[in-house]
Amino acid sequence: MKMLHSKILICFLAINLINISYVDSQANISLSVDISPKYSIVSAGDDVIMQINLMQSGGQSRKDVIVAVSLFDSSNQGILKSTETVALETRASLVSELSIPENTKSGIYNVKVEIFDVNEKDLFAKTSKEITVKNKITAKDIYFVGSLLIIIAFIIFIIILYKHNRDLQRSHKQKITKQNIRNYLRRKE
């Protein structure tokens, strides 16, 4: 029976292309989490939407489990956590939304999903996925960059105008000099 459970789990993982870091063999619950590429890179204040799939094998009866979704930074400090109770008979699929706080710094974060028994608080399965939080571009940032570009364009315009004016003055001096030389030569004749 244990060999059959392992084969089912491996097939389930191969189909979903998910790694499971921990599975309690007595509980016979497998877990997969899918975060689409659209939600794997988000800004602070945005939501990460993920699909969580649970599968109970071994013909066990209906079981209530707690699905805990947590966000951890690179130093493994918890940022936030949400829990939901799910009735699991053979399969359950749920969509979970994790709101990234506005003050979250940019960097790589781990979204950890754990499945616990409601009564015993035993850990049945867990997995984690990485997401990237980037700085959010605000209207203030856009105005700053736009103003900076206008100032740079103005400076370039002034430099071009200055060089053009300088070149005109040089060519005018050269004409005067050539004309003076001609007049001088005429006088000598």
Short mmCIF file of C-alpha atoms in Angstrom, two decimals:
data_model
loop_
_atom_site.label_atom_id
_atom_site.label_comp_id
_atom_site.label_asym_id
_atom_site.label_seq_id
_atom_site.Cartn_x
_atom_site.Cartn_y
_atom_site.Cartn_z
CA MET A 1 0.00 0.00 0.00
CA LYS A 2 2.84 2.40 0.83
CA MET A 3 4.42 1.75 -2.60
CA LEU A 4 1.09 2.54 -4.32
CA HIS A 5 0.77 5.76 -2.32
CA SER A 6 4.30 6.80 -3.37
CA LYS A 7 3.54 6.10 -7.04
CA ILE A 8 0.32 8.12 -6.90
CA LEU A 9 2.14 10.96 -5.21
CA ILE A 10 4.96 10.90 -7.78
CA CYS A 11 2.42 10.90 -10.66
CA PHE A 12 0.55 13.78 -9.03
CA LEU A 13 3.80 15.71 -8.66
CA ALA A 14 4.92 14.98 -12.22
CA ILE A 15 1.60 16.21 -13.60
CA ASN A 16 1.67 19.41 -11.54
CA LEU A 17 5.47 19.91 -11.64
CA ILE A 18 5.50 20.68 -7.91
CA ASN A 19 8.05 19.76 -5.27
CA ILE A 20 6.79 18.77 -1.85
CA SER A 21 9.24 19.38 0.93
CA TYR A 22 7.39 17.44 3.61
CA VAL A 23 4.59 14.88 3.64
CA ASP A 24 3.35 12.97 6.68
CA SER A 25 3.04 9.41 5.41
CA GLN A 26 0.38 8.52 8.01
CA ALA A 27 -1.90 11.37 6.97
CA ASN A 28 -1.65 10.56 3.24
CA ILE A 29 -2.20 14.20 2.30
CA SER A 30 -0.29 15.75 -0.57
CA LEU A 31 -0.05 19.44 -1.31
CA SER A 32 0.71 21.47 -4.41
CA VAL A 33 0.79 25.23 -4.84
CA ASP A 34 0.67 27.08 -8.14
CA ILE A 35 1.57 30.76 -8.40
CA SER A 36 1.32 32.03 -11.96
CA PRO A 37 4.23 34.07 -13.35
CA LYS A 38 1.96 37.14 -13.25
CA TYR A 39 1.97 36.94 -9.44
CA SER A 40 5.55 35.79 -8.89
CA ILE A 41 6.84 39.37 -9.28
CA VAL A 42 4.65 41.93 -7.50
CA SER A 43 4.86 45.39 -6.03
CA ALA A 44 4.37 46.22 -2.38
CA GLY A 45 0.64 46.63 -1.78
CA ASP A 46 -0.32 44.14 -4.52
CA ASP A 47 -1.94 40.74 -4.06
CA VAL A 48 -0.40 37.33 -4.72
CA ILE A 49 -3.04 34.89 -5.91
CA MET A 50 -2.25 31.19 -5.76
CA GLN A 51 -4.05 27.92 -6.29
CA ILE A 52 -3.64 25.37 -3.53
CA ASN A 53 -4.45 21.73 -4.31
CA LEU A 54 -4.83 19.08 -1.62
CA MET A 55 -5.19 15.38 -2.19
CA GLN A 56 -5.90 12.71 0.41
CA SER A 57 -5.13 9.16 -0.61
CA GLY A 58 -5.69 5.86 1.13
CA GLY A 59 -9.49 6.00 1.27
CA GLN A 60 -9.64 7.88 4.54
CA SER A 61 -12.82 9.63 5.62
CA ARG A 62 -13.53 13.34 5.36
CA LYS A 63 -11.08 15.40 7.39
CA ASP A 64 -11.04 19.07 8.31
CA VAL A 65 -7.62 20.63 7.84
CA ILE A 66 -6.18 24.08 8.35
CA VAL A 67 -4.41 25.63 5.37
CA ALA A 68 -1.89 28.21 6.63
CA VAL A 69 -0.33 30.61 4.10
CA SER A 70 2.60 32.69 5.36
CA LEU A 71 5.01 35.22 3.89
CA PHE A 72 8.65 35.20 5.06
CA ASP A 73 11.52 37.52 4.16
CA SER A 74 15.06 36.40 3.26
CA SER A 75 16.05 36.20 6.94
CA ASN A 76 13.05 33.91 7.61
CA GLN A 77 11.14 36.58 9.54
CA GLY A 78 7.37 36.20 9.27
CA ILE A 79 5.67 39.12 7.54
CA LEU A 80 2.07 37.91 7.56
CA LYS A 81 -0.02 34.78 7.89
CA SER A 82 -3.55 33.74 6.95
CA THR A 83 -5.39 30.52 7.75
CA GLU A 84 -8.43 28.82 6.35
CA THR A 85 -10.24 25.64 7.34
CA VAL A 86 -10.94 23.23 4.48
CA ALA A 87 -13.00 20.04 4.43
CA LEU A 88 -10.92 17.41 2.63
CA GLU A 89 -12.42 14.16 1.44
CA THR A 90 -10.28 13.09 -1.51
CA ARG A 91 -9.40 16.35 -3.25
CA ALA A 92 -9.76 20.01 -2.50
CA SER A 93 -8.70 23.03 -4.50
CA LEU A 94 -8.82 26.57 -3.25
CA VAL A 95 -7.65 29.96 -4.41
CA SER A 96 -5.82 31.94 -1.77
CA GLU A 97 -5.04 35.64 -1.90
CA LEU A 98 -2.13 37.09 0.04
CA SER A 99 -1.98 40.90 0.26
CA ILE A 100 1.59 42.16 0.39
CA PRO A 101 1.85 45.06 2.89
CA GLU A 102 2.54 48.55 1.46
CA ASN A 103 5.70 48.94 3.54
CA THR A 104 7.32 45.70 2.28
CA LYS A 105 10.85 46.29 1.01
CA SER A 106 11.89 44.98 -2.38
CA GLY A 107 13.54 41.57 -2.41
CA ILE A 108 12.89 37.84 -2.58
CA TYR A 109 10.28 36.39 -0.22
CA ASN A 110 9.03 32.87 0.54
CA VAL A 111 5.36 32.01 0.49
CA LYS A 112 4.98 28.97 2.74
CA VAL A 113 1.86 26.81 2.69
CA GLU A 114 1.31 24.30 5.49
CA ILE A 115 -1.50 21.82 6.14
CA PHE A 116 -2.38 21.09 9.76
CA ASP A 117 -4.94 18.81 11.39
CA VAL A 118 -7.66 20.92 13.02
CA ASN A 119 -7.79 18.94 16.26
CA GLU A 120 -4.26 17.71 16.79
CA LYS A 121 -2.36 20.56 15.12
CA ASP A 122 -0.12 17.96 13.45
CA LEU A 123 1.72 19.11 10.33
CA PHE A 124 0.60 17.00 7.37
CA ALA A 125 2.31 18.72 4.46
CA LYS A 126 4.19 21.89 3.63
CA THR A 127 5.78 23.55 0.65
CA SER A 128 7.10 26.96 -0.28
CA LYS A 129 7.41 29.16 -3.34
CA GLU A 130 9.56 32.22 -3.96
CA ILE A 131 8.13 35.54 -5.06
CA THR A 132 9.86 38.82 -5.79
CA VAL A 133 8.59 42.09 -4.38
CA LYS A 134 9.71 45.17 -6.27
CA ASN A 135 9.37 48.85 -5.50
CA LYS A 136 6.10 50.37 -6.53
CA ILE A 137 6.33 53.28 -8.97
CA THR A 138 4.32 56.20 -7.64
CA ALA A 139 3.09 59.40 -9.27
CA LYS A 140 5.77 61.25 -7.29
CA ASP A 141 8.45 59.07 -8.94
CA ILE A 142 7.02 59.76 -12.39
CA TYR A 143 6.95 63.53 -11.79
CA PHE A 144 10.51 63.45 -10.52
CA VAL A 145 11.83 61.52 -13.53
CA GLY A 146 9.79 63.69 -15.93
CA SER A 147 11.12 66.89 -14.34
CA LEU A 148 14.66 65.57 -14.47
CA LEU A 149 14.30 64.74 -18.19
CA ILE A 150 12.96 68.24 -18.93
CA ILE A 151 15.89 69.85 -17.08
CA ILE A 152 18.41 67.67 -18.94
CA ALA A 153 16.77 68.49 -22.30
CA PHE A 154 16.88 72.22 -21.44
CA ILE A 155 20.59 72.02 -20.52
CA ILE A 156 21.37 70.19 -23.78
CA PHE A 157 19.43 72.84 -25.72
CA ILE A 158 21.42 75.65 -24.01
CA ILE A 159 24.74 73.90 -24.78
CA ILE A 160 23.81 73.41 -28.45
CA LEU A 161 22.68 77.05 -28.71
CA TYR A 162 25.91 78.25 -27.09
CA LYS A 163 28.10 76.19 -29.45
CA HIS A 164 26.15 77.36 -32.49
CA ASN A 165 26.47 81.01 -31.42
CA ARG A 166 30.23 80.57 -30.78
CA ASP A 167 30.72 79.01 -34.22
CA LEU A 168 28.86 81.94 -35.84
CA GLN A 169 31.09 84.44 -34.02
CA ARG A 170 34.25 82.60 -35.16
CA SER A 171 33.16 82.50 -38.77
CA HIS A 172 32.22 86.20 -38.60
CA LYS A 173 35.67 87.05 -37.19
CA GLN A 174 37.34 85.06 -39.94
CA LYS A 175 35.37 86.96 -42.60
CA ILE A 176 36.34 90.26 -41.07
CA THR A 177 39.95 89.18 -40.92
CA LYS A 178 40.01 88.09 -44.55
CA GLN A 179 38.32 91.31 -45.59
CA ASN A 180 40.83 93.35 -43.60
CA ILE A 181 43.69 91.51 -45.28
CA ARG A 182 42.27 92.25 -48.74
CA ASN A 183 41.86 95.91 -47.90
CA TYR A 184 45.36 96.07 -46.55
CA LEU A 185 46.78 94.44 -49.69
CA ARG A 186 44.85 96.87 -51.90
CA ARG A 187 46.21 99.83 -50.03
CA LYS A 188 49.74 98.60 -50.47
CA GLU A 189 49.38 98.40 -54.20
#
